[in-house]
Tab-separated table of C-alpha atoms in Angstrom:
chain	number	residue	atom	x	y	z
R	4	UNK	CA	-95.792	-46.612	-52.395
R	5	UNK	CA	-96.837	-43.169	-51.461
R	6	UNK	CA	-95.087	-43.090	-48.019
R	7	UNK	CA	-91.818	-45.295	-49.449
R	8	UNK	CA	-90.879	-41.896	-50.791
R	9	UNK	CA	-90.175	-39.752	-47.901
R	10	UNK	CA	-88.350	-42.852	-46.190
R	11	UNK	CA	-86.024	-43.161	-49.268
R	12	UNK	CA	-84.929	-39.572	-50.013
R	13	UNK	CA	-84.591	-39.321	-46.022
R	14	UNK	CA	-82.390	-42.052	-45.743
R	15	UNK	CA	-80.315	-40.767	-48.806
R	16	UNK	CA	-77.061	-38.905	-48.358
R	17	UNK	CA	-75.104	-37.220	-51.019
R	18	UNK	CA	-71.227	-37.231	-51.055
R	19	UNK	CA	-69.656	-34.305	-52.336
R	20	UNK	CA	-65.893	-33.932	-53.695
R	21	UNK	CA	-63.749	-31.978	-51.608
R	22	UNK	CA	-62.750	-28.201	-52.922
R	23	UNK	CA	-59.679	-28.592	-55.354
R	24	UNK	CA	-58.471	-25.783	-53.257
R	25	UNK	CA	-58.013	-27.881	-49.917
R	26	UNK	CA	-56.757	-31.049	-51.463
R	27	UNK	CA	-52.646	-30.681	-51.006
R	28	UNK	CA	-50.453	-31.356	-53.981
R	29	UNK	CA	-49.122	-35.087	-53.671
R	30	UNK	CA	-45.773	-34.983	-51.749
R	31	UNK	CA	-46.630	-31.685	-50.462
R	32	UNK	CA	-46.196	-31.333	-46.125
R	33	UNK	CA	-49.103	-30.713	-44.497
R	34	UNK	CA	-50.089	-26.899	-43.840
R	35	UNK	CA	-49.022	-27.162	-40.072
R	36	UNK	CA	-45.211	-28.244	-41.340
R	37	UNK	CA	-45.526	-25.238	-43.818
R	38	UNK	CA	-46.748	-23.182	-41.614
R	39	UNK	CA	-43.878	-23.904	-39.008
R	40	UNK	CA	-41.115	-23.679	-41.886
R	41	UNK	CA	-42.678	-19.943	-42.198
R	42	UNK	CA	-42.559	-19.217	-38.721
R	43	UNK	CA	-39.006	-20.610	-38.678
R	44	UNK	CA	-37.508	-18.361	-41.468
R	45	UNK	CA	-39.629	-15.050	-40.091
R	46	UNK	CA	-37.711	-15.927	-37.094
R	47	UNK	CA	-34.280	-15.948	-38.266
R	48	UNK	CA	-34.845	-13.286	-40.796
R	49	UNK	CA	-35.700	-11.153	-37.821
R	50	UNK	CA	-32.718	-12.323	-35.762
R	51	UNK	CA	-30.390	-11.961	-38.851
R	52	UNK	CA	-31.573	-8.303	-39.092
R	53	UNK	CA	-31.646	-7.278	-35.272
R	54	UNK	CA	-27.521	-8.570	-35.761
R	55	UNK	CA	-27.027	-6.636	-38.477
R	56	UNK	CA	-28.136	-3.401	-36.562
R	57	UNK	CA	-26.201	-3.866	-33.741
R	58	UNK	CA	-23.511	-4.503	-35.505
R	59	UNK	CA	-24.318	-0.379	-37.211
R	60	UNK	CA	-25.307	0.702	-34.162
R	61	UNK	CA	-21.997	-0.343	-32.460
R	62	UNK	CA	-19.688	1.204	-35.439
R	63	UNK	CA	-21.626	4.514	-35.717
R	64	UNK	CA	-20.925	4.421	-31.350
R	65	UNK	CA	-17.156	3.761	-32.117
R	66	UNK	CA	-16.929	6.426	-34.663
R	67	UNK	CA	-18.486	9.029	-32.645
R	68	UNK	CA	-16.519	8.589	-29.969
R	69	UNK	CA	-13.600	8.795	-32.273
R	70	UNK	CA	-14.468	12.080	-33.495
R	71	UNK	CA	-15.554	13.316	-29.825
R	72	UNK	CA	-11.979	12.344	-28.699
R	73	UNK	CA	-10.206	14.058	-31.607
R	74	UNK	CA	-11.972	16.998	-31.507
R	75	UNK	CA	-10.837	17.143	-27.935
R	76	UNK	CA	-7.359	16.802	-28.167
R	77	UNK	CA	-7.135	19.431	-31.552
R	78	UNK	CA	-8.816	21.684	-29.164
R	79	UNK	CA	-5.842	21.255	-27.122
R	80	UNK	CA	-3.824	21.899	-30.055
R	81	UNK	CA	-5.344	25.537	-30.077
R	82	UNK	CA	-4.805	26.224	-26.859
R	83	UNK	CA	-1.259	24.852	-26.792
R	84	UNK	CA	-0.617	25.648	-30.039
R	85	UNK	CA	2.904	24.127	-31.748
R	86	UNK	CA	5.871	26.349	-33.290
R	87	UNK	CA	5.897	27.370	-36.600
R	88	UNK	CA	8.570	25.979	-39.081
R	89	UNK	CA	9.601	29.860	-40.059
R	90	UNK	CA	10.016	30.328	-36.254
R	91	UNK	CA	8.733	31.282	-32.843
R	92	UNK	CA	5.213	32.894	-32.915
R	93	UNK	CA	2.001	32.834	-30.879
R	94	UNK	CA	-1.901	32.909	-32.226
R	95	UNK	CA	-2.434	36.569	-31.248
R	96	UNK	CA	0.809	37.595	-32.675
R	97	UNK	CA	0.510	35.606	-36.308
R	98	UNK	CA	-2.686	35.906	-37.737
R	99	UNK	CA	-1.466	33.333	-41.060
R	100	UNK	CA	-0.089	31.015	-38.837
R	101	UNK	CA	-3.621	30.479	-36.821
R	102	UNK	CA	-5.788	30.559	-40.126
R	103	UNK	CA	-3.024	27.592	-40.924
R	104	UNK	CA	-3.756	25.453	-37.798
R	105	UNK	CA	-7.428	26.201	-38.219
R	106	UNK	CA	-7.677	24.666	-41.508
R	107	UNK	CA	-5.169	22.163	-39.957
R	108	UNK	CA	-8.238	21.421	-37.868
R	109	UNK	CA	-10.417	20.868	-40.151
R	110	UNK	CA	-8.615	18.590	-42.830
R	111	UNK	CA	-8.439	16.040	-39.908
R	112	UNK	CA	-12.150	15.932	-38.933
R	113	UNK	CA	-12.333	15.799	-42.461
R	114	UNK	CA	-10.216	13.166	-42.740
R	115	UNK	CA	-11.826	10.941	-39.683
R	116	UNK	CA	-14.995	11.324	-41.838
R	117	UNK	CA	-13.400	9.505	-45.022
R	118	UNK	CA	-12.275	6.881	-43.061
R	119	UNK	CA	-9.436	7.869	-41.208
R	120	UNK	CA	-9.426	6.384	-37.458
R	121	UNK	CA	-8.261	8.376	-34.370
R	122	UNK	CA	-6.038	7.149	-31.721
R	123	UNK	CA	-3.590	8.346	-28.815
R	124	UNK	CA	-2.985	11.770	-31.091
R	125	UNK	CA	-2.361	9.970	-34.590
R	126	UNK	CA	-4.932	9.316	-37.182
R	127	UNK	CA	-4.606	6.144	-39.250
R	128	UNK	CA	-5.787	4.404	-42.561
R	129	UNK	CA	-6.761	1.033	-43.420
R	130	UNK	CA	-6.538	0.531	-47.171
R	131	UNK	CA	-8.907	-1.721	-48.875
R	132	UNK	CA	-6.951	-2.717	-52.110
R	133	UNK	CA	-3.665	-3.512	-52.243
R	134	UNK	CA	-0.441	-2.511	-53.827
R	135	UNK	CA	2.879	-3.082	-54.194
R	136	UNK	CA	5.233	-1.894	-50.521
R	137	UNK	CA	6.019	1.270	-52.535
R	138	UNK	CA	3.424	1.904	-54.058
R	139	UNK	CA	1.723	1.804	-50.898
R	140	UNK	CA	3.973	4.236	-49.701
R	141	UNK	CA	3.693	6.724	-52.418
R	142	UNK	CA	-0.241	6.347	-51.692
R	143	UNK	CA	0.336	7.452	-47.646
R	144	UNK	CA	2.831	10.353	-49.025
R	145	UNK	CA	-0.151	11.946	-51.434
R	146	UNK	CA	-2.182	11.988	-48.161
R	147	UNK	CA	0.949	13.468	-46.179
R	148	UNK	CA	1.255	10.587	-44.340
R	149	UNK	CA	3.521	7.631	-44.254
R	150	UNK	CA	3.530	3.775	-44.210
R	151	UNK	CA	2.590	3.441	-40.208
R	152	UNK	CA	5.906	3.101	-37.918
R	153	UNK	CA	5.083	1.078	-34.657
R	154	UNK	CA	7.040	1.992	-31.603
R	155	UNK	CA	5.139	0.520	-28.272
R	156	UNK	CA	3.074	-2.743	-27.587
R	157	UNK	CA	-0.007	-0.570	-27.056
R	158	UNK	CA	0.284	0.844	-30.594
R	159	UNK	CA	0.814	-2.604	-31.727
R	160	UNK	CA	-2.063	-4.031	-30.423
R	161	UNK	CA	-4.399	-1.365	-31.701
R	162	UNK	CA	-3.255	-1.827	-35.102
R	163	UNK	CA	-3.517	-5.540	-34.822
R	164	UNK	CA	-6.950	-5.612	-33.620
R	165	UNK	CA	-7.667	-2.827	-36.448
R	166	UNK	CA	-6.238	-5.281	-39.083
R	167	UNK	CA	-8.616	-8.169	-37.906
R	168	UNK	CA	-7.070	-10.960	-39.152
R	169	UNK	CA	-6.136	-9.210	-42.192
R	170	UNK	CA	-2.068	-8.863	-43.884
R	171	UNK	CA	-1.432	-5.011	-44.142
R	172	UNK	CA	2.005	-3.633	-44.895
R	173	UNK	CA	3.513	-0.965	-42.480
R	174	UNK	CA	6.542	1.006	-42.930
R	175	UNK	CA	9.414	-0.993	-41.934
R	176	UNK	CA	12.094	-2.070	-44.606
R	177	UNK	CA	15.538	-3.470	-45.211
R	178	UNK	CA	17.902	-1.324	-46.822
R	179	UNK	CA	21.530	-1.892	-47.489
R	180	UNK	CA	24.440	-4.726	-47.665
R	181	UNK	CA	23.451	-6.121	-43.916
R	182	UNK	CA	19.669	-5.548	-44.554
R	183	UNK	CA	19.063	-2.924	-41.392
R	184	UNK	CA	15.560	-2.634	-40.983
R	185	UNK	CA	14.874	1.240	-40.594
R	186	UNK	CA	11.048	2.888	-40.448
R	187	UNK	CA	10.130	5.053	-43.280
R	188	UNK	CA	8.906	7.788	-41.970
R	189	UNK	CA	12.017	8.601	-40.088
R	190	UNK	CA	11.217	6.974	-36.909
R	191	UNK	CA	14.442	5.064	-35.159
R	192	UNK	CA	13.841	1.572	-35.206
R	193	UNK	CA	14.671	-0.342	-32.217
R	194	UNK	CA	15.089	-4.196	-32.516
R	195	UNK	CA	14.022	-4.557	-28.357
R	196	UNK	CA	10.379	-2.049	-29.254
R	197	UNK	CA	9.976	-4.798	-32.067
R	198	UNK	CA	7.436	-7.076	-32.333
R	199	UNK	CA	7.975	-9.967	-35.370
R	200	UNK	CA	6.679	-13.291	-34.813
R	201	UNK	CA	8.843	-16.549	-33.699
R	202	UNK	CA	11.204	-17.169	-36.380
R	203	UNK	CA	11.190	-13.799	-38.322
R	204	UNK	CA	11.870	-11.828	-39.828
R	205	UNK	CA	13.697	-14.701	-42.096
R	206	UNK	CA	14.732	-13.268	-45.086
R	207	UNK	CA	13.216	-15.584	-47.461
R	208	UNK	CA	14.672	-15.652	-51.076
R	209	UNK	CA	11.600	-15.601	-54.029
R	210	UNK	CA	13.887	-16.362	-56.604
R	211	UNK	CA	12.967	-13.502	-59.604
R	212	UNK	CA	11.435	-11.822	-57.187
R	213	UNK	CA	14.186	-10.834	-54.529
R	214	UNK	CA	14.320	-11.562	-51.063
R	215	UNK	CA	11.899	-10.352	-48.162
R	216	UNK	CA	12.912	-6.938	-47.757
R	217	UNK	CA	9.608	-5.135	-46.583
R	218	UNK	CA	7.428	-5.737	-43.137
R	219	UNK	CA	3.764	-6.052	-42.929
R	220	UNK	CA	1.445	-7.073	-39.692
R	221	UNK	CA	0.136	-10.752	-40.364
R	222	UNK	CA	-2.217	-13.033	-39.467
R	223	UNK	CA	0.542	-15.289	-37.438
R	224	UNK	CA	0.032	-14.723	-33.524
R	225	UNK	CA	-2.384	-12.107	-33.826
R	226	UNK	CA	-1.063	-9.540	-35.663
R	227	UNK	CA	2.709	-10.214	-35.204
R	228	UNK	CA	5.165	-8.795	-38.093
R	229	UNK	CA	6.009	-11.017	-41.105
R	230	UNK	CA	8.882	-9.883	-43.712
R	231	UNK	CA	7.710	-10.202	-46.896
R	232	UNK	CA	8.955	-9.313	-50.877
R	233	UNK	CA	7.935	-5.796	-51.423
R	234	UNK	CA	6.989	-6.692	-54.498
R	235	UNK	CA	3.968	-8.316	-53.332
R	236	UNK	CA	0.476	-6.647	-53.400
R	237	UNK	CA	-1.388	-6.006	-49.971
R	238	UNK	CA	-3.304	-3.742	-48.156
R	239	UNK	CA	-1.621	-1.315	-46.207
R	240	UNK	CA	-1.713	1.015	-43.053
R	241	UNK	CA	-0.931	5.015	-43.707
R	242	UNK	CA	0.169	6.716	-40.309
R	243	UNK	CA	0.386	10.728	-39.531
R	244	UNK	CA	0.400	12.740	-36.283
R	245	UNK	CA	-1.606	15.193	-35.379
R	246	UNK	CA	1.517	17.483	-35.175
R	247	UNK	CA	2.549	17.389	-38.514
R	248	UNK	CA	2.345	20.555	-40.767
């Protein structure tokens, strides 16, 4: 009996439970399928973000080069420097007049820095509400501006790519018995420098509302001109040259 007892508690082997902490829940994926989802969202959390600044990076490139270009050409402006209303003069000889273009100066860099966006000697503004065609136009006047007038393809296209997709009204609008279409801002419309799309401008009636009366760029083949009831709310694009007093 004496040497049974080593032999037994040799031969005996003692089970424990696993740690509550290692067993998975039931239904749960195993820790290499979690640990793969984790990788998998890190991964596209990362990519998401690296998008996101390039996308900044590329807008704060855009809008320095904006402001590099207009402070070029309103340097021109001083050196070339444009009549005053009252008359002739020249920056040594009028004093008032050259404070007047230097603060001229400086309310469009200001401008460009509230959102204003240079191009080809104009500045221009892309509203983000909308409001009614005059409305819109008494918004561009408090800014001494108008509803933008269009007059070459090149304009055209930059405004259309500025839009992106988007319906903005500009300042084109029928007055009178025949409906003549005639820019706002005093610019002499030409029907040959236009640019609607197929079929319009058509006129369409909207009962209580009137007919189509006021232009806008649309959606339709990229940016093309739509007529539309100026009674409508949409966004809208203000216009101004760097010339104007």
């Amino acid at each position: 009996m004496d040497t049974a007892g080593p032999d037994l508690y040799e031969r005996l082997q003692i089970h424990y439970p696993p740690s509550p902490s290692r067993v998975p829940a039931p239904g749960s994926p195993p820790a290499t399928s979690r640990w793969t989802l984790g990788t998998i969202l890190a991964i596209g959390m990362g990519v998401g973000l690296v998008a996101a600044l390039a996308t900044l990076i590329t807008l704060y490139v855009q809008g320095q080069a904006e402001l590099q270009a207009a402070r070029a050409e309103l340097v021109a402006i001083r050196a070339h420097p444009l009549p005053d209303p009252n008359g002739p003069w020249s920056p040594g000889e009028s004093p008032a007049a050259e404070q007047r273009q230097k603060e001229q100066l400086g309310q469009w860099l200001q401008g460009l820095s509230l959102g204003w966006r240079y191009h080809q000697g104009k500045i221009y503004y892309l509203s983000a509400e909308g409001k009614t065609w005059s409305d819109a136009e008494a918004a561009c006047r408090f800014t001494h501006s108008h509803l933008a007038s269009i007059t070459s393809s090149e304009e055209q296209e930059y405004l259309a790519r500025e839009a992106r997709g988007g319906s903005y009204w500009i300042g084109l609008t029928a007055t009178g018995p025949r409906g003549s279409w005639h820019w706002v801002d005093g610019t002499a419309y030409s029907q040959a420098q236009s640019f609607w799309a197929p079929g319009q401008p058509d006129n369409k009636d909207h009962g209580y509302w009137g007919q189509e009366s006021c232009a806008q760029i649309h959606p339709v083949r990229n940016g093309l001109w739509n007529d539309h009831n100026c009674n409508f709310t949409f966004p809208w694009i203000c216009k101004r040259d760097l010339s104007m007093p």
